[in-house]
Amino acid sequence: MFSHEVIRIAYNKGYRVTDDGKLIGMKGKELKIKKRGVQRYPTFSINIGDLTKSGVYGVPLHQFAGYCFYGEDLFKAECVRHLDGDTLNVSKDNIVLGTRQENEYDKSKDVRSRSARIARLSQGVRP
């Protein structure tokens, strides 16, 4: 998969996520972690040459953190989980690999119920 290769490229260029959740750039400086626009998860951009039309690709930070902490096992997992639900917290204590079901159960029961109600209402009236 293309995103897997881009994660490997970023790692090989020297980008890292520290155990306490700091993003380190390829020159060894800490980079600010932020969401762009309406994104749910923060990304950081790297130059990947002619692999894309623009030469730039946005790497999902939580997936990259998963690679820094778990290596190639990241690509065997269904998803990267945030144990505390904070998408900006990419510390080693908060990022774990798991299944989509485990990821859902990381959310509180109230949040899961609200999501289910919204999804059901979006289906409209059904006989």
C-alpha positions as MATLAB code, in Angstrom:
seq = 'MFSHEVIRIAYNKGYRVTDDGKLIGMKGKELKIKKRGVQRYPTFSINIGDLTKSGVYGVPLHQFAGYCFYGEDLFKAECVRHLDGDTLNVSKDNIVLGTRQENEYDKSKDVRSRSARIARLSQGVRP';
ca = [
       0.000    0.000    0.000;
       1.237    3.479   -0.893;
       0.782    5.008    2.589;
       2.907    2.221    4.096;
       5.737    3.097    1.757;
       5.443    6.813    2.564;
       5.636    6.041    6.299;
       8.824    4.063    5.658;
      10.234    6.944    3.575;
       9.543    9.445    6.377;
      11.244    7.153    8.888;
      14.253    6.636    6.606;
      14.550   10.413    6.152;
      14.978   10.726    9.923;
      11.541   11.769   11.160;
      10.676   10.297   14.562;
       8.048   10.382   17.299;
       9.541   10.288   20.790;
       8.116    8.175   23.611;
       6.580   11.299   25.137;
       4.794   12.151   21.858;
       6.977   14.797   20.237;
       7.399   14.859   16.470;
      11.042   15.297   15.479;
      11.882   16.466   11.967;
      14.648   15.118    9.758;
      17.016   17.847   11.000;
      16.461   16.854   14.638;
      14.191   19.754   15.566;
      10.816   19.357   17.258;
       7.906   20.074   14.927;
       4.572   21.440   16.118;
       1.729   18.917   16.085;
      -1.499   20.385   14.707;
      -4.559   19.499   12.715;
      -5.065   21.132    9.350;
      -8.522   22.385    8.452;
     -11.233   19.941    9.449;
      -8.953   16.912    9.702;
      -9.694   14.565   12.598;
      -6.081   13.412   12.834;
      -2.950   15.556   12.575;
      -0.594   15.000    9.649;
       2.826   16.220    8.687;
       4.013   16.732    5.136;
       7.103   15.252    3.557;
       8.631   15.658    0.132;
       8.538   12.337   -1.697;
       9.713   13.538   -5.088;
       7.831   12.353   -8.135;
       5.770    9.720   -6.298;
       2.888   12.235   -6.251;
       1.913   15.005   -8.642;
       2.901   17.736   -6.169;
       5.834   15.835   -4.665;
       4.355   16.291   -1.175;
       2.397   13.793    0.921;
       0.579   14.212    4.237;
       1.583   11.458    6.646;
      -1.001   10.624    9.352;
       0.874   11.254   12.597;
      -0.766    8.499   14.647;
       0.139    5.894   12.020;
       3.700    7.189   11.855;
       3.918    7.054   15.668;
       2.696    3.452   15.469;
       5.560    2.693   13.080;
       8.102    4.391   15.351;
       6.912    2.353   18.348;
       6.003   -1.004   16.741;
       7.896   -1.126   13.442;
       6.521   -3.341   10.682;
       3.872   -4.782   13.051;
       1.936   -1.579   12.327;
       1.038   -2.900    8.887;
      -0.378   -6.150   10.302;
      -2.770   -4.333   12.668;
      -6.284   -3.218   11.741;
      -5.842    0.212   13.298;
      -3.845    2.470   15.563;
      -5.708    3.230   18.792;
      -5.576    6.341   20.979;
      -6.321    5.014   24.457;
      -7.364    8.413   25.826;
      -9.280    9.498   22.701;
      -7.052   12.568   22.215;
      -5.884   12.508   18.588;
      -3.110   15.006   19.365;
      -1.582   12.715   22.018;
       0.798   10.395   20.175;
       2.870    9.336   23.177;
       3.907    5.709   23.513;
       1.609    5.306   26.545;
      -1.395    6.349   24.436;
      -0.727    4.717   21.049;
      -1.384    0.985   20.706;
      -2.167   -1.332   17.824;
      -5.451   -3.168   17.808;
      -8.708   -4.038   16.116;
     -11.510   -1.728   15.049;
     -13.724   -3.261   17.742;
     -11.142   -2.479   20.441;
     -10.929    1.034   19.041;
     -14.694    1.472   19.392;
     -14.615    0.255   22.986;
     -11.937    2.852   23.779;
     -14.771    5.381   23.445;
     -17.122    5.940   26.355;
     -20.547    4.295   26.250;
     -22.180    7.733   25.886;
     -20.078    8.569   22.835;
     -20.796    5.165   21.249;
     -24.555    5.556   21.878;
     -24.603    9.066   20.421;
     -22.734    7.898   17.313;
     -25.193    5.033   16.855;
     -28.195    7.381   17.170;
     -26.740    9.810   14.628;
     -25.975    6.970   12.203;
     -29.502    5.557   12.570;
     -31.113    8.974   12.035;
     -29.050    9.521    8.890;
     -30.720    6.464    7.345;
     -34.101    8.214    7.261;
     -37.437    6.533    7.816;
     -37.443    2.804    7.177;
     -40.497    0.532    7.338;
];
